[in-house]
Every structure is written in C-alpha cells, then in structure tokens.
Short mmCIF file of C-alpha atoms in Angstrom, two decimals:
data_model
loop_
_atom_site.label_atom_id
_atom_site.label_comp_id
_atom_site.label_asym_id
_atom_site.label_seq_id
_atom_site.Cartn_x
_atom_site.Cartn_y
_atom_site.Cartn_z
CA MET A 575 33.27 -74.07 -9.79
CA LYS A 576 36.09 -75.42 -7.80
CA GLU A 577 39.81 -73.94 -8.47
CA LEU A 578 42.04 -77.00 -8.93
CA ALA A 579 45.93 -76.38 -7.78
CA GLU A 580 48.70 -78.48 -8.17
CA TYR A 581 51.57 -78.93 -5.80
CA ILE A 582 54.78 -81.10 -5.55
CA LEU A 583 55.47 -82.91 -2.25
CA ARG A 584 58.78 -83.85 -0.70
CA PHE A 585 58.88 -86.51 1.84
CA GLY A 586 62.01 -88.07 3.97
CA ARG A 587 62.00 -91.42 5.00
CA GLY A 588 64.26 -93.35 7.21
CA GLY A 589 64.83 -95.33 10.57
CA LEU A 590 62.78 -98.67 10.31
CA LEU A 591 60.38 -96.97 7.88
CA ARG A 592 63.01 -97.39 5.17
CA PHE A 593 62.12 -100.93 5.08
CA LEU A 594 58.33 -100.21 3.81
CA SER A 595 57.78 -101.24 0.44
CA ARG A 596 56.80 -98.76 -2.54
CA GLN A 597 53.35 -99.49 -1.95
CA GLU A 598 53.15 -99.41 1.77
CA THR A 599 55.25 -95.88 1.77
CA SER A 600 52.66 -94.52 -0.64
CA THR A 601 49.76 -96.13 1.79
CA ALA A 602 51.36 -94.26 4.59
CA ILE A 603 51.69 -90.92 2.76
CA GLU A 604 48.28 -91.16 1.59
CA ARG A 605 46.56 -91.82 4.95
CA MET A 606 48.78 -88.81 6.27
CA LEU A 607 47.28 -86.52 3.46
CA ARG A 608 43.72 -87.66 4.52
CA ARG A 609 44.60 -87.23 8.57
CA ALA A 610 46.11 -83.59 7.69
CA LYS A 611 42.71 -82.91 5.48
CA ILE A 612 44.48 -81.91 2.33
CA PRO A 613 41.65 -81.44 -0.14
CA ILE A 614 42.88 -83.92 -2.91
CA ALA A 615 40.98 -83.94 -6.09
CA TYR A 616 39.49 -87.07 -7.31
CA SER A 617 39.13 -88.68 -10.72
CA GLN A 618 35.52 -88.68 -12.36
CA GLY A 619 34.15 -92.18 -13.13
CA PHE A 620 32.68 -95.33 -11.22
CA HIS A 621 35.81 -95.79 -9.45
CA PRO A 622 37.26 -92.43 -8.51
CA HIS A 623 40.84 -92.09 -7.35
CA PRO A 624 42.96 -89.21 -5.82
CA LYS A 625 44.59 -87.13 -8.39
CA LEU A 626 48.56 -88.07 -7.13
CA SER A 627 51.36 -89.46 -9.07
CA TYR A 628 54.95 -90.46 -7.57
CA ALA A 629 58.56 -90.30 -8.88
CA PRO A 630 60.33 -93.36 -9.41
CA ALA A 631 60.84 -95.25 -6.35
CA VAL A 632 63.97 -95.84 -4.54
CA PRO A 633 64.68 -99.48 -3.18
CA THR A 634 63.44 -100.90 -0.06
CA GLY A 635 65.78 -100.52 2.85
CA VAL A 636 67.28 -97.58 1.56
CA ALA A 637 66.81 -94.00 3.62
CA SER A 638 65.67 -91.14 1.60
CA SER A 639 64.98 -87.25 1.48
CA ALA A 640 63.97 -87.58 -2.41
CA LEU A 641 60.49 -89.12 -2.12
CA TYR A 642 58.51 -86.65 -4.54
CA LEU A 643 54.78 -86.74 -5.49
CA LYS A 644 52.45 -84.46 -7.06
CA ILE A 645 48.89 -83.92 -5.62
CA THR A 646 46.16 -82.04 -7.34
CA THR A 647 43.76 -80.00 -4.95
CA THR A 648 40.38 -79.05 -5.27
CA THR A 649 41.45 -75.72 -4.01
CA LYS A 650 44.70 -73.53 -2.95
CA ASP A 651 45.95 -74.49 0.30
CA ASP A 652 48.65 -72.19 1.54
CA GLU A 653 49.16 -74.58 4.65
CA ILE A 654 49.76 -77.59 3.16
CA PHE A 655 53.47 -78.11 4.91
CA ASP A 656 52.17 -77.12 8.35
CA LYS A 657 49.05 -79.25 8.29
CA LEU A 658 51.49 -82.14 7.10
CA LEU A 659 54.21 -81.40 9.41
CA GLU A 660 52.02 -81.77 12.18
CA HIS A 661 51.02 -85.26 11.04
CA SER A 662 54.63 -86.19 10.21
CA VAL A 663 56.71 -88.33 12.20
CA PHE A 664 60.51 -88.23 12.41
CA THR A 665 60.92 -91.00 10.13
CA LEU A 666 58.28 -90.48 7.71
CA ARG A 667 58.27 -86.46 7.38
CA ILE A 668 57.37 -83.65 5.02
CA LEU A 669 60.62 -81.46 3.49
CA GLY A 670 59.19 -79.45 1.13
CA VAL A 671 56.05 -78.11 -0.63
CA TRP A 672 56.14 -76.25 -4.04
CA GLU A 673 53.02 -75.07 -6.11
CA VAL A 674 53.67 -75.61 -9.61
CA PRO A 675 51.85 -74.67 -13.03
CA GLU A 676 48.99 -76.93 -13.88
CA GLY A 677 50.47 -79.89 -16.14
CA THR A 678 53.86 -79.78 -14.63
CA ASP A 679 55.33 -83.29 -15.91
CA PHE A 680 57.72 -83.49 -12.32
CA GLN A 681 58.57 -87.13 -13.43
CA GLU A 682 60.49 -85.94 -16.64
CA LEU A 683 62.37 -84.11 -14.18
CA VAL A 684 63.88 -87.15 -12.47
CA GLU A 685 66.75 -88.27 -14.38
CA LYS A 686 68.95 -89.82 -11.52
CA TYR A 687 69.20 -90.22 -7.54
CA SER A 688 72.07 -89.01 -5.71
CA TYR A 689 73.44 -91.81 -3.52
CA CYS A 690 75.52 -91.95 -0.44
CA LEU A 691 76.72 -95.14 1.26
CA TYR A 692 78.32 -95.58 4.45
CA LEU A 693 80.48 -98.53 4.59
CA PRO A 694 82.32 -99.87 7.55
CA LYS A 695 86.33 -100.26 7.27
CA GLY A 696 87.72 -103.56 7.59
CA ARG A 697 85.18 -104.91 5.50
CA PHE A 698 84.95 -102.55 2.07
CA ASP A 699 87.87 -101.08 0.01
CA PRO A 700 86.29 -98.57 -2.17
CA ASN A 701 89.39 -98.45 -4.27
CA ARG A 702 88.18 -101.82 -5.73
CA PHE A 703 86.01 -99.98 -7.88
CA SER A 704 86.69 -100.01 -11.75
CA PRO A 705 83.90 -98.47 -14.06
CA GLU A 706 84.67 -101.45 -16.50
CA ILE A 707 83.53 -104.16 -14.14
CA ILE A 708 80.26 -105.43 -15.34
CA VAL A 709 77.25 -105.69 -12.92
CA LYS A 710 74.03 -107.38 -13.13
CA LYS A 711 70.37 -106.35 -13.35
CA VAL A 712 68.35 -109.52 -12.80
CA GLY A 713 64.56 -109.25 -13.88
CA LYS A 714 61.84 -111.50 -14.04
CA ARG A 715 62.10 -112.13 -17.35
CA ASN A 716 65.90 -111.43 -18.31
CA VAL A 717 69.34 -110.26 -17.09
CA LYS A 718 70.71 -107.06 -18.30
CA THR A 719 74.26 -106.31 -17.86
CA PHE A 720 75.95 -102.78 -17.80
CA LYS A 721 79.46 -101.27 -17.13
CA ALA A 722 79.78 -100.12 -13.29
CA GLY A 723 80.72 -96.67 -14.58
CA GLU A 724 77.33 -96.54 -16.44
CA VAL A 725 75.17 -97.55 -13.39
CA TYR A 726 77.34 -95.67 -10.39
CA GLU A 727 78.21 -92.31 -12.22
CA GLY A 728 80.46 -90.16 -10.50
CA TYR A 729 81.93 -92.70 -8.21
CA GLU A 730 83.86 -90.94 -5.37
CA PHE A 731 84.31 -91.99 -1.67
CA SER A 732 86.14 -90.31 1.33
CA GLU A 733 87.33 -91.61 4.46
CA LEU A 734 85.60 -90.82 7.97
CA ASN A 735 86.95 -92.26 11.34
CA ASP A 736 85.33 -95.84 11.07
CA TYR A 737 83.64 -95.59 7.64
CA PHE A 738 84.09 -94.94 3.98
CA MET A 739 81.63 -92.76 2.62
CA VAL A 740 80.86 -93.65 -1.29
CA LYS A 741 78.74 -91.40 -3.74
CA TYR A 742 77.46 -91.64 -6.78
CA PHE A 743 74.51 -90.77 -9.38
CA GLN A 744 72.33 -93.43 -10.58
CA PRO A 745 70.19 -93.13 -13.52
CA ILE A 746 66.59 -94.35 -13.20
CA THR A 747 67.18 -96.01 -16.69
CA LYS A 748 69.79 -98.28 -15.17
CA LEU A 749 68.20 -99.05 -11.60
CA VAL A 750 71.01 -101.88 -10.62
CA SER A 751 71.01 -102.76 -6.94
CA TYR A 752 73.59 -101.09 -4.56
CA GLN A 753 74.16 -104.49 -3.14
CA GLU A 754 75.80 -105.00 -6.52
CA LEU A 755 78.47 -102.27 -5.60
CA LEU A 756 78.82 -103.67 -2.10
CA LYS A 757 79.93 -107.13 -3.99
CA ILE A 758 82.47 -105.00 -6.12
CA LEU A 759 84.02 -103.09 -2.92
CA SER A 760 83.64 -106.23 -0.19
CA ILE A 761 87.19 -107.52 0.55
CA THR A 762 85.53 -110.61 2.36
CA ASP A 763 84.07 -113.74 0.87
CA GLY A 764 80.23 -113.02 2.05
CA VAL A 765 78.94 -109.59 1.87
CA SER A 766 77.01 -108.51 4.91
CA GLU A 767 75.15 -105.51 5.11
CA GLY A 768 75.76 -105.32 9.02
CA SER A 769 76.64 -101.59 9.66
CA VAL A 770 76.02 -100.53 6.04
CA TYR A 771 73.79 -97.47 5.77
CA VAL A 772 72.63 -96.13 2.37
CA TYR A 773 71.14 -92.81 1.91
CA VAL A 774 69.27 -91.07 -1.17
CA PHE A 775 69.65 -87.40 -0.86
CA ASP A 776 67.88 -85.97 -4.14
CA ALA A 777 66.74 -86.22 -7.49
CA VAL A 778 68.89 -84.90 -10.27
CA HIS A 779 67.95 -83.30 -13.65
CA LYS A 780 70.80 -82.00 -15.96
CA GLY A 781 73.32 -81.80 -13.16
CA ARG A 782 70.64 -79.89 -10.83
CA TYR A 783 68.95 -81.05 -7.71
CA LEU A 784 65.21 -81.48 -8.22
CA SER A 785 64.42 -79.32 -5.10
CA GLU A 786 66.77 -76.23 -6.71
CA ILE A 787 64.66 -76.67 -10.14
CA LEU A 788 61.23 -76.48 -7.94
CA ASN A 789 62.34 -73.42 -6.05
CA ASP A 790 63.21 -71.73 -9.56
CA ILE A 791 59.55 -72.62 -10.84
CA GLY A 792 58.17 -70.12 -8.63
CA GLY A 793 54.91 -70.38 -6.83
CA LYS A 794 54.16 -71.17 -3.04
CA LYS A 795 57.09 -72.82 -1.24
CA ASN A 796 57.73 -74.24 2.06
CA VAL A 797 60.89 -76.13 2.51
CA ARG A 798 62.10 -77.11 5.61
CA SER A 799 65.87 -76.11 6.40
#
C-alpha cells in the first residue's frame, strides 16, 4: 500500500512571467512538477486529476513570492525541493517545501497578502492617500465599494532615490485592484503604469507570514535563503 504524503510548496514569479494568468501559471507549475518527476497522487474515478490545490491567486501582472500550493504524493520524497530547483527558471522558481500533517487546510491560513509598490516620483504622491476614500471593485454582476483603509490595510510609505515604496496588506475578501490605489495617488490626469512595479511578498495569517507559520508546523523543510 502506498504511503501518501502532503507538502506545501512556495514559488516565486517575476519578470515577464508575472503577466501569466492564474491558469497559465498553474499549467507552468504542473509541467514543472512532471518534468521533475514528483510522485503526485491522482484522484480515483473516470477522470483522475492530480491532488493539488492553490492559495488564492494574486493579480496578473504582479510579481510574487507568495504562490503557494499543496500537493499530495504517493510516497514521501525528501528531494522535492532539489528536483524542482533543478527545473526552475529564474522567473518561476521554487522557494520552499514543507511536509505538513495530512488534511492541513493551508487555504485557511491565507487571510491577507503583503503588497509592496514602487512608484516613480513626479507622477505619484503617497500623501494623497486617505483611509476614507471610496474605492470600487467591479465584478461581472455588481459593483462593490469599500473604504480605502479597509482594502489597503496598514498603508505606509517611504522614499527611495527616484521612487516611493508603498506597503500595505490586502485581505483576500476585499481584493480590489492595486490600480485603484494608483488612481488615488496619481498627480497626473491619466494613470500610467510605466515604471510602476508591484510585488506580493507573502501571505499573512493573524499578523504572521505564512512561511513562518509553516516553519513552526514542522516536518521536512527546504527553504531557499
């Protein structure tokens, strides 16, 4: 009888690959798993599918080191990290592997994402932000409105040479596009994303980064420094 094991994987995505859609990113990762010959378990039935699940997606066009997924394997494999590192590319790279207890619902551990925006001076002014400003999330069937302080939690900024660095946390239940924040901070008539860089650092649960929580859970750990 096969001994199933469960692992949580963390990937980083950047460069031009940040423009991949959620489905395209998933396809690229699953192809990497196959090339690395990771012993993924499959469901039973007429249409077997690999046993893996993803954390809530970050927007297309955003660089991220918070692409998490959980996989089930047909046997324990202490070389998953090394295998995937060998088949990684610089812009889609394995960052960490943790063995977790069976049934771990890691999706419940993703409450927020930690964002960092680099905005060129002369086009944006972070002082224009107010937590009371109303922002909109346009869906297929309706439009939801929130206060900016609810969507961009813990908003703060600092100055670099030619850029402002803006940081905030965004709850996954209030995923309003970062473009709405750009509209608030823009000091020009139109909002241009040229030279704007958006990065998601990690997922957050109860004030802690998910990577730190996974380190505490125990089991096999391989984390890229």
